[in-house]
Coordinates of C-alpha atoms in Angstrom, one line a residue:
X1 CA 107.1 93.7 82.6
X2 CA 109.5 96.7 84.0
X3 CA 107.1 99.1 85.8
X4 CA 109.5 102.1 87.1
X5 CA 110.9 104.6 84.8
X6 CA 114.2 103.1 84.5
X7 CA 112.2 99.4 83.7
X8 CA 110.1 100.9 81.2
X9 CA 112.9 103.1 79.6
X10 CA 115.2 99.6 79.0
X11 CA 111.8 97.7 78.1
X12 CA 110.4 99.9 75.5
X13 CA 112.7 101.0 72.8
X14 CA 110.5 100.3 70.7
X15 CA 106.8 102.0 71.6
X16 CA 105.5 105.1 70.5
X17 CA 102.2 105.8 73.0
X18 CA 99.9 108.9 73.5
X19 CA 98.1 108.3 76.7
X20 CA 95.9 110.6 76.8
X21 CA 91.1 112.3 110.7
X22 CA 91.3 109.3 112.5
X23 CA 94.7 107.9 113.9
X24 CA 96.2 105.7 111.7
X25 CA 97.4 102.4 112.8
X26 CA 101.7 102.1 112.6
X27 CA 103.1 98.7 111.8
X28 CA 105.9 97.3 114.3
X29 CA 109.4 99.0 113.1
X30 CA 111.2 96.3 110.8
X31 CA 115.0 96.4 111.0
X32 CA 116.7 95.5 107.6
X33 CA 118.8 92.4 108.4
X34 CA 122.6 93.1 108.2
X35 CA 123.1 89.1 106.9
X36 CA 120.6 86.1 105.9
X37 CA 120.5 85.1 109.2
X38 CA 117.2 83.2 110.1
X39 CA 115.1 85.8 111.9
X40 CA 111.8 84.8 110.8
X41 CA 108.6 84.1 112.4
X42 CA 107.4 80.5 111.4
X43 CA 104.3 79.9 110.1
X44 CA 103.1 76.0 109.8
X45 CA 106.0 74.7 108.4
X46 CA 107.2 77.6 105.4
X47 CA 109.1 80.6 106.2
X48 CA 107.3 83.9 107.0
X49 CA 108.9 87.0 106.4
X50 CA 108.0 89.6 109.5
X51 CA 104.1 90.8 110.6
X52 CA 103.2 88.8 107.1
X53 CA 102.3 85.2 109.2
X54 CA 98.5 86.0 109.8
X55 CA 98.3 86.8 106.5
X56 CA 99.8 83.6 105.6
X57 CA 98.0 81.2 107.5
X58 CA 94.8 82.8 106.2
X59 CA 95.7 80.7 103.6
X60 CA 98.8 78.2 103.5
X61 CA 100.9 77.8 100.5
X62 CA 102.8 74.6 100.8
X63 CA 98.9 72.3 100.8
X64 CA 98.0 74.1 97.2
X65 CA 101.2 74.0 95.8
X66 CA 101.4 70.4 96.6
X67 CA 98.0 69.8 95.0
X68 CA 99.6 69.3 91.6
X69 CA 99.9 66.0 89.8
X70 CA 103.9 66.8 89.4
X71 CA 105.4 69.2 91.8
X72 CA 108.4 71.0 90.5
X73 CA 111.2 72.3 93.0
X74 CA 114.1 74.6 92.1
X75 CA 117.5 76.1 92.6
X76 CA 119.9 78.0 91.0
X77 CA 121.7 76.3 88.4
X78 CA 125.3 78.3 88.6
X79 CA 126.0 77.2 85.0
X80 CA 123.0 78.4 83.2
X81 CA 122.3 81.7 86.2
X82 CA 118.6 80.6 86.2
X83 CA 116.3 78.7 89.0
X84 CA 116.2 75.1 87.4
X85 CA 114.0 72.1 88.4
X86 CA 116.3 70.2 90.3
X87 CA 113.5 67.5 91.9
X88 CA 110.0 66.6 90.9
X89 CA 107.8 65.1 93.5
X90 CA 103.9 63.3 92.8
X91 CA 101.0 64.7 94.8
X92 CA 101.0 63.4 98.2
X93 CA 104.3 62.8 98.5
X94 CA 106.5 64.4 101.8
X95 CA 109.7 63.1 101.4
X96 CA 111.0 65.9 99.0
X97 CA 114.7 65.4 100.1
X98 CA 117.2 68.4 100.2
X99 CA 118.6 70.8 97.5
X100 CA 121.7 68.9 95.5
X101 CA 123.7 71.9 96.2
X102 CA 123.4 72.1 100.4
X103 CA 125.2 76.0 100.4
X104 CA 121.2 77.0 99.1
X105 CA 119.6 74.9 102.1
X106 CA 118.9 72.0 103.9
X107 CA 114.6 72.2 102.5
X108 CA 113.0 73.3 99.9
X109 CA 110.1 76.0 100.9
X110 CA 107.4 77.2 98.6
X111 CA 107.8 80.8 97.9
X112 CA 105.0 83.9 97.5
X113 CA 106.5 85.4 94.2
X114 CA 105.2 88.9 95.2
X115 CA 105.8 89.3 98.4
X116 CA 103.6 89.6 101.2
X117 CA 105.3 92.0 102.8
X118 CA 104.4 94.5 100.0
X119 CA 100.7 93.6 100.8
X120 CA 101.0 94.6 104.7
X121 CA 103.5 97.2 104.6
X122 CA 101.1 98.6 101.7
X123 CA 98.6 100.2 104.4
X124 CA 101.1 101.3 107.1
X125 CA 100.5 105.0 108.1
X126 CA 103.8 105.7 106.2
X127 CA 102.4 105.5 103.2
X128 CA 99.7 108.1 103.7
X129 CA 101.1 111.0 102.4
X130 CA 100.9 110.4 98.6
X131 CA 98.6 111.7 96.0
X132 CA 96.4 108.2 95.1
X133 CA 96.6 107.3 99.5
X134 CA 95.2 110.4 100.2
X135 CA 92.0 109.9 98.2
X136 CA 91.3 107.1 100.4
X137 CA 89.5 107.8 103.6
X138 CA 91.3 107.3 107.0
X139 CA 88.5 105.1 108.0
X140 CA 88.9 103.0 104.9
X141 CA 92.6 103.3 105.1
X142 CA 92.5 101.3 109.0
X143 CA 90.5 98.5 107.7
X144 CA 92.3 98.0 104.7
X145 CA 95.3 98.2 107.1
X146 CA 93.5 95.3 109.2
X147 CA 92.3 93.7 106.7
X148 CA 96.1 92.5 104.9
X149 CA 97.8 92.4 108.5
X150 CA 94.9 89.7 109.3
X151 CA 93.3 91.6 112.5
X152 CA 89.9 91.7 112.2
X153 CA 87.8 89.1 114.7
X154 CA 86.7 87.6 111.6
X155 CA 88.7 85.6 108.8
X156 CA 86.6 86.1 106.0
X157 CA 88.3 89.2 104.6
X158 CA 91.8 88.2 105.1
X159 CA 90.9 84.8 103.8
X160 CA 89.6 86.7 101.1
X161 CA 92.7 88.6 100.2
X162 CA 94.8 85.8 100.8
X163 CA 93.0 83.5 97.7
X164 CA 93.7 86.3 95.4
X165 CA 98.0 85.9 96.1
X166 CA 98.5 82.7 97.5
X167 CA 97.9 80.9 93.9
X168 CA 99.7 78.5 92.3
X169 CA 100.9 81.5 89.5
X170 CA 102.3 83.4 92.8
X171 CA 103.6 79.6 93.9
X172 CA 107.0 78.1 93.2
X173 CA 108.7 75.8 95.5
X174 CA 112.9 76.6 96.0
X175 CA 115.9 76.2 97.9
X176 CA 115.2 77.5 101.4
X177 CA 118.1 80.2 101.6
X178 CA 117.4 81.2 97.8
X179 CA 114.0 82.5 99.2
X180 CA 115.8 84.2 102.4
X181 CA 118.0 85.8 99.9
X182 CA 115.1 87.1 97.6
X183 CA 112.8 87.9 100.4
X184 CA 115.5 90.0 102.1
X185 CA 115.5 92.0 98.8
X186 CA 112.4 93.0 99.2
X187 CA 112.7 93.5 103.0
X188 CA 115.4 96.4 101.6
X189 CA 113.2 98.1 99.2
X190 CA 110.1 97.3 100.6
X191 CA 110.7 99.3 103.9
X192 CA 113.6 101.8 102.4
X193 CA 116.6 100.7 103.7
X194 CA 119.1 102.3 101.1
X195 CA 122.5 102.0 103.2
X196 CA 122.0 97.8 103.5
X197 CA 123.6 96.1 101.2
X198 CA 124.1 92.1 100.9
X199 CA 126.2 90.1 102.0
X200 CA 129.1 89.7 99.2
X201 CA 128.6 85.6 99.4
X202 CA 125.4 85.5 97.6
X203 CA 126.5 88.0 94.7
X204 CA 126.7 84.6 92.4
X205 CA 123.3 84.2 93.5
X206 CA 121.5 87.1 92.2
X207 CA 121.4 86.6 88.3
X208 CA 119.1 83.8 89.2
X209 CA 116.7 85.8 91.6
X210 CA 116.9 88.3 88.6
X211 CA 115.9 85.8 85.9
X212 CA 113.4 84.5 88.6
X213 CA 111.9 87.9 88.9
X214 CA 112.2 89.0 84.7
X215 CA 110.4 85.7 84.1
X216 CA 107.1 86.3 86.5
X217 CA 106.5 89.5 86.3
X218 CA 103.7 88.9 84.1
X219 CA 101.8 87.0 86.3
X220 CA 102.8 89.2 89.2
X221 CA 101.2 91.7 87.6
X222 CA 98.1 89.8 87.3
X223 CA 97.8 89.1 91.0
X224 CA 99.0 93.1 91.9
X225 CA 95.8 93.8 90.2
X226 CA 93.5 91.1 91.0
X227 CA 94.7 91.8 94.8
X228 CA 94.1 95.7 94.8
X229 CA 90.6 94.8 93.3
X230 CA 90.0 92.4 96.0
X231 CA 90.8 94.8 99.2
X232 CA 88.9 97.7 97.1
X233 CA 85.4 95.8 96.8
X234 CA 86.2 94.4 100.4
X235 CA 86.1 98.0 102.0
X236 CA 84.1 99.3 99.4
X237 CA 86.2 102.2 97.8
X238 CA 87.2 103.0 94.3
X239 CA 90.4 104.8 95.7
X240 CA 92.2 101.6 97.1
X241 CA 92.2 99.5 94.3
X242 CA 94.4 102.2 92.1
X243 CA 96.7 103.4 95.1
X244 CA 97.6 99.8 95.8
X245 CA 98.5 98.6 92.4
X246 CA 100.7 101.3 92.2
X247 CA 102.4 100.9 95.4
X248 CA 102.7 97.6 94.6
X249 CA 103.7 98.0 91.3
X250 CA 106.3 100.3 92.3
X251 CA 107.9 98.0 94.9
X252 CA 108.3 94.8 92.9
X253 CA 110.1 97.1 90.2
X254 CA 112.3 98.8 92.9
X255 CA 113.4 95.1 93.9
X256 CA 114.4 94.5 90.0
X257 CA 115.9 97.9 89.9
X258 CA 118.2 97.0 92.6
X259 CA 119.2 93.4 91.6
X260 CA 120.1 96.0 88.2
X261 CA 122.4 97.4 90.0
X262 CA 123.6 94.2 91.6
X263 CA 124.7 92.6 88.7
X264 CA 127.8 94.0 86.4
X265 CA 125.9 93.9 83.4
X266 CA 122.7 92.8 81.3
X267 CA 122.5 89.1 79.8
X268 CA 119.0 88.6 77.4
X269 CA 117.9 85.3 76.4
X270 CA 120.2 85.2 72.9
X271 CA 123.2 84.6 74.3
X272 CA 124.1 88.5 73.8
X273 CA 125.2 90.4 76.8
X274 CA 124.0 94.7 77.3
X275 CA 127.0 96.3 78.3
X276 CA 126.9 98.4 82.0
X277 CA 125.5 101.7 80.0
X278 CA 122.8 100.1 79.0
X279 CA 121.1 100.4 82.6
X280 CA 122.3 104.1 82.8
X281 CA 118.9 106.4 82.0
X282 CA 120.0 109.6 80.7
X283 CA 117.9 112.9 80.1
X284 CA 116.4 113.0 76.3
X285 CA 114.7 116.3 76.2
X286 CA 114.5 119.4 79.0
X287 CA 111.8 117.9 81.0
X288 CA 113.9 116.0 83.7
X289 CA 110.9 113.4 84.1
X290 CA 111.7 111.7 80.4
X291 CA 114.6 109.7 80.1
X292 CA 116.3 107.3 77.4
X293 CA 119.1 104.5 76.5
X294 CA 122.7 106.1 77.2
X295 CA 124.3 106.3 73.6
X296 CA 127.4 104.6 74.9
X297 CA 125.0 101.5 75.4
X298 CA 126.5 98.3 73.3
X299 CA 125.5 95.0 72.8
X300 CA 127.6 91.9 72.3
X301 CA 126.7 88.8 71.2
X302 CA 129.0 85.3 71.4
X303 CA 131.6 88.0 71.6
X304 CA 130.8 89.6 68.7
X305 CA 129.4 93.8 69.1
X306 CA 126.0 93.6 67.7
X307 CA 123.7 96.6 66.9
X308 CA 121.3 97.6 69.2
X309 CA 119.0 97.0 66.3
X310 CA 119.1 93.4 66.4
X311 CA 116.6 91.4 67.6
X312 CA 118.7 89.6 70.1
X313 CA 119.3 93.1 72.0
X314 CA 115.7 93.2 73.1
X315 CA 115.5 96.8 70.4
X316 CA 117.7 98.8 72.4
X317 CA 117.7 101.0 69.4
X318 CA 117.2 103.9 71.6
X319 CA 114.0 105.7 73.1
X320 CA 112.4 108.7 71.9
X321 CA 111.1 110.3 75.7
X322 CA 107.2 110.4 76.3
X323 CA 105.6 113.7 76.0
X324 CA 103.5 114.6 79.0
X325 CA 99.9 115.8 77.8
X326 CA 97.3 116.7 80.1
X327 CA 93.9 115.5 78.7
X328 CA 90.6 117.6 78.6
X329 CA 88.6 114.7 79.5
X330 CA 89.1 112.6 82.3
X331 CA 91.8 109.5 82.0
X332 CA 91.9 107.7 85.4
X333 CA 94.5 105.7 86.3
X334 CA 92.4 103.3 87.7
X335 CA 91.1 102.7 83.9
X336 CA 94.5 103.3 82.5
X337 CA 95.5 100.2 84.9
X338 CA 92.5 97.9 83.8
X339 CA 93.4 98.6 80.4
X340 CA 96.9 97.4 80.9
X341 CA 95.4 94.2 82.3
X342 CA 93.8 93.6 79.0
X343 CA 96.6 94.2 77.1
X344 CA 98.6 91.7 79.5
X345 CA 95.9 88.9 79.4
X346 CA 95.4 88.5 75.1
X347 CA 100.1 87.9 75.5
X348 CA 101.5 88.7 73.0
X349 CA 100.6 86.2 70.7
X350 CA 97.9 88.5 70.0
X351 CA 98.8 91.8 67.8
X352 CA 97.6 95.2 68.6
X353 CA 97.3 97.4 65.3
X354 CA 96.3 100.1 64.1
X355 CA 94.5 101.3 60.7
X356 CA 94.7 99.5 57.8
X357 CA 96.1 102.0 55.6
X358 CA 96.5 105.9 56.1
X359 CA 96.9 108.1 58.8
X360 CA 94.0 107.8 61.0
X361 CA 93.7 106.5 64.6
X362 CA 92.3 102.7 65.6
X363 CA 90.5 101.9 69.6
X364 CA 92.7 98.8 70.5
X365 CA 91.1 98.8 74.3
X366 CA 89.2 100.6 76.6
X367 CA 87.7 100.6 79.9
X368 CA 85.2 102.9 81.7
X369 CA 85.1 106.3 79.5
X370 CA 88.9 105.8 78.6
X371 CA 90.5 104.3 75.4
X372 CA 93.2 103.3 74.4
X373 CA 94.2 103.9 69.9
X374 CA 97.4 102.9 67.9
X375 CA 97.9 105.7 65.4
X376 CA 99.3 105.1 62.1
X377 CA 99.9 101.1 60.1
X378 CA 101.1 98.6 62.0
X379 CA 101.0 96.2 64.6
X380 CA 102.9 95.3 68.3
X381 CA 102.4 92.2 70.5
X382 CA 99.2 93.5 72.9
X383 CA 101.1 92.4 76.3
X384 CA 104.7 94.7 75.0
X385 CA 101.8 97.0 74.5
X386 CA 101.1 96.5 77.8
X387 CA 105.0 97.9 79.3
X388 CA 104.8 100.5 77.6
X389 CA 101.3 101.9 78.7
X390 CA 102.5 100.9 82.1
X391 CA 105.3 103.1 81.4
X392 CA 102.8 105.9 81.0
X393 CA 101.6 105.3 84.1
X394 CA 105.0 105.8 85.9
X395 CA 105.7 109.4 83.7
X396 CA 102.5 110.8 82.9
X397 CA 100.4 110.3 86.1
X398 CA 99.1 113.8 87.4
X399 CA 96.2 114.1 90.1
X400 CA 95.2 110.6 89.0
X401 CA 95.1 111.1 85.5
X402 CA 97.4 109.6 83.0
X403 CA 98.1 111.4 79.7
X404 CA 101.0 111.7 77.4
X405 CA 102.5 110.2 73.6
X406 CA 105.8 108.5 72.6
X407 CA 106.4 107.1 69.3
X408 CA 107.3 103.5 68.7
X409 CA 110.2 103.0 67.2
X410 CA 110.4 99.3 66.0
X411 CA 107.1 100.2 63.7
X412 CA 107.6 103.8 62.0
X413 CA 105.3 105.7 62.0
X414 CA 103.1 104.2 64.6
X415 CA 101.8 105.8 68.0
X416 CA 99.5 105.3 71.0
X417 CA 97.2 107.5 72.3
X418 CA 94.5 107.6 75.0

C-alpha cells in the first residue's frame, strides 16, 4: 500500500474518494554510512541497526521466528529480482548453513520488516515541530521517547511495544548483507540524509528490496497501527497514537519512494514493464498539492506497448487530482486511520459498494463519529479502498482533520466520501 503522495498518485488510478515546556530528550547523532560496512551494535546474535538494541532485546526476533514448524530463509533470486526461499529449516534446528550466493553473506539474520529505527527515531526532539507532535504534551512526548529507546527502570512498557513489532508478519529471515543493504535504506530516509547515496555494487540488488517492500506493506501497515495504539494507551494520550502512524507511515513510503528512484523503471507482476514517466507526478489542476500520472507514461508488455488501460498496467489510466474540502463536522485523522485499518483487514477479497441502483450515497465503514460512503453503483476491493483513503490522508489532512473527494476512475460514476 503506497502512503506518500507520489505512492498513492501511482497506486490509485483508479479511485474516486470524498473524505470528508519541558526539555526534550535528543537521540545520539547518527551518521549515514558512506558504504555497507558493518557498523552495527550486536544484539544476541542478529544485527541491530544503531540506539534500536534495547528495544530489540526487549524482545528477540530470531527465538519466535524459529518457533515455526518450517522456517523459510531468503535471498535475492537475480533471475526472477525477488527475495526467494533459498533454504527451509524444521523447528529447533541451528545449523541453517550460509546463503548459496556468498556476495549476500556468510548468515542468514532475521529481519524487522519495518524498521526499528522508525520506532526510536519516531520520538526524538526533531520531530517536535509538526502539527499532530505538537498536540502531544512534552511530558508525554519524553516517556514515549523512553519508552521505544527502552530506558525506563522497568521493562514492561518496552516489552510491551516490542510484542506489537517483533511478530512473525514483521519477521522474515534473509541474507545477512541483503538486510545491511535494506536497513541502510532506511538509515537514509529515516534520519534525512539526502546527499548519501549507495554504493553502485548493490544497484542489482534493489528490485528485490523493492519487491520485498511492495509485497509487505500490507502487513506493515497493520503493525504501524497496532504499534502507535500500543505507545498511545501506554502513556495514556489520544495524540500519540495518530502522530506516530503518520510518521511512521510517512517513512516506510519515503524508503519506497527512494528505491523508485533507484531503479530505471517500473516492472508489475504481468510481465509488463511502466516506462520511467510513469514515476514522474505532474500538477493536474492549480492547487500544487494534487498531482497525477505524466501523460508521456507507457506501458509495455512482452515487448509489446500496452494501454494504460489494461489490467496488467495496474490501471494507470490516469488520475483525476483529489479536491481538498474542509468538513463542517469534525473528521479526525485518528478515525480516518482506524477506518483504513478496516478497509485493510476485510483484503480485498471483500468488495466495497455502493447503492444498488441510482444516485444516492452507501456508509461502507466508520469509526468514532466519522464515516466513510461510496457514491454512485459499483463496487472496489475494500483493502485498494484502503490506498486510496490513505491517499487522503497524505493530501487532505488540515489541523488533524482529513476531508476531500476524487472520483474513481476504473468504476464510472462512483465516489467516496466521508
Amino acid at each position: 500500500m503506497r502512503f506518500s503522495s507520489q505512492g498513492f498518485i501511482l497506486a490509485s488510478t483508479a479511485l474516486g474518494l470524498i473524505v470528508g515546556s519541558a526539555a526534550l530528550a535528543v537521540s545520539p547523532a547518527r551518521p549515514y554510512p558512506p558504504s555497507l560496512a558493518r557498523r552495527q551494535e550486536e544484539a544476541g546474535d542478529e544485527i541491530a541497526p544503531q540506539n534500536t538494541e534495547r528495544l530489540r532485546k526487549c524482545r528477540e526476533p530470531r527465538p519466535i521466528y524459529e518457533d515455526q514448524d518450517e522456517v523459510n530463509w531468503y535471498e535475492v533470486d537475480f533471475g526472477k529480482g525477488v527475495l526467494t526461499i533459498t533454504k527451509t529449516t524444521n523447528k529447533g534446528e541451528n545449523k541453517i548453513g550460509k546463503p548459496k550466493d556468498t556476495k549476500q553473506g556468510a548468515r542468514f539474520v532475521v529481519d524487522h520488516i519495518f524498521e526499528l529505527q522508525i520506532i526510536t527515531y519516531a520520538f526524538d526532539a526533531a520531530n517536535k515541530g509538526g502539527d499532530l507532535a505538537k498536540k502531544i504534551g512534552d511530558d508525554a512526548w519524553q516517556k514515549c521517547h523512553d519508552i521505544v529507546n527502552g530506558l525506563e527502570t522497568s521493562t514492561d512498557n518496552c516489552e510491551a511495544v516490542a510484542g506489537k513489532v517483533t511478530v512473525l508478519t514483521n519477521l522474515r529471515g534473509i541474507a545477512e548483507r541483503i538486510n545491511l543493504l535494506k536497513e541502510t535504506i532506511f538509515d537514509r530516509v529515516t534520519y534525512g540524509d539526502k546527499d548519501a547515496n549507495l554504493d553502485p555494487k548493490w544497484t542489482d540488488y534493489l528490485p528485490a528490496v523493492k519487491d520485498y517492500l511492495s509485497t509487505t506493506t500490507d502487513d506493515v501497515k497493520k503493525n504501524i497501527q497496532a504499534i502507535g495504539d500500543e505507545i498511545g494507551s501506554l502513556v495514556g494520550d489520544d495524540n500519540i497514537s495518530p502522530y506516530f502512524v503518520d510518521f511512521a507511515k510517512g517513512k516506510w513510503q519515503a524508503g519506497r519512494d527512494y528505491l523508485d528512484g533507484q531503479t530505471p523503471s517500473v516492472m508489475n507482476s504481468g510481465e509488463c514493464r511502466l516506462s520511467d514517466e510513469c514515476q514522474e507526478d505532474v500538477p493536474t489542476t492549480n492547487d500544487p498539492s494534487t498531482e497525477g500520472i505524466n501523460p508521456a507514461c507507457k506501458c509495455t508488455c512482452n515487448g509489446q506497448d500496452t494501454p494504460l488501460t489494461d489490467p496488467r498496467c495496474q490501471g494507470f489510466q490516469g488520475l483525476s487530482a483529489p479536491v481538498c474540502v474542509k468538513r463542517d463536522l469534525a473528521t479526525p485523522i485518528a478515525d480516518v486511520q482506524a477506518i483504513d485499518g478496516k478497509l485493510d483487514a476485510r483484503g480485498d477479497g471483500q468488495q466495497c459498494c455502493g447503492v444498488a441502483s441510482g444516485s444516492g450515497c452507501k456508509n461502507v465503514e466508520s469509526s468514532g463519529s466519522v464515516a466513510v460512503d461510496l457514491c454512485g453503483v459499483g463496487c472496489i476491493g475494500c483493502a485498494k479502498l484502503g490506498n486510496y483513503l490513505q491517499g487522503l490522508i497524505d493530501h487532505c489532512t488540515v489541523d488533524g482533520n482529513v476531508g476531500g473527494t476524487q472520483n474513481i476512475n476504473e468504476v464510472p460514476g462512483l465516489s467516496i466520501q466521508i
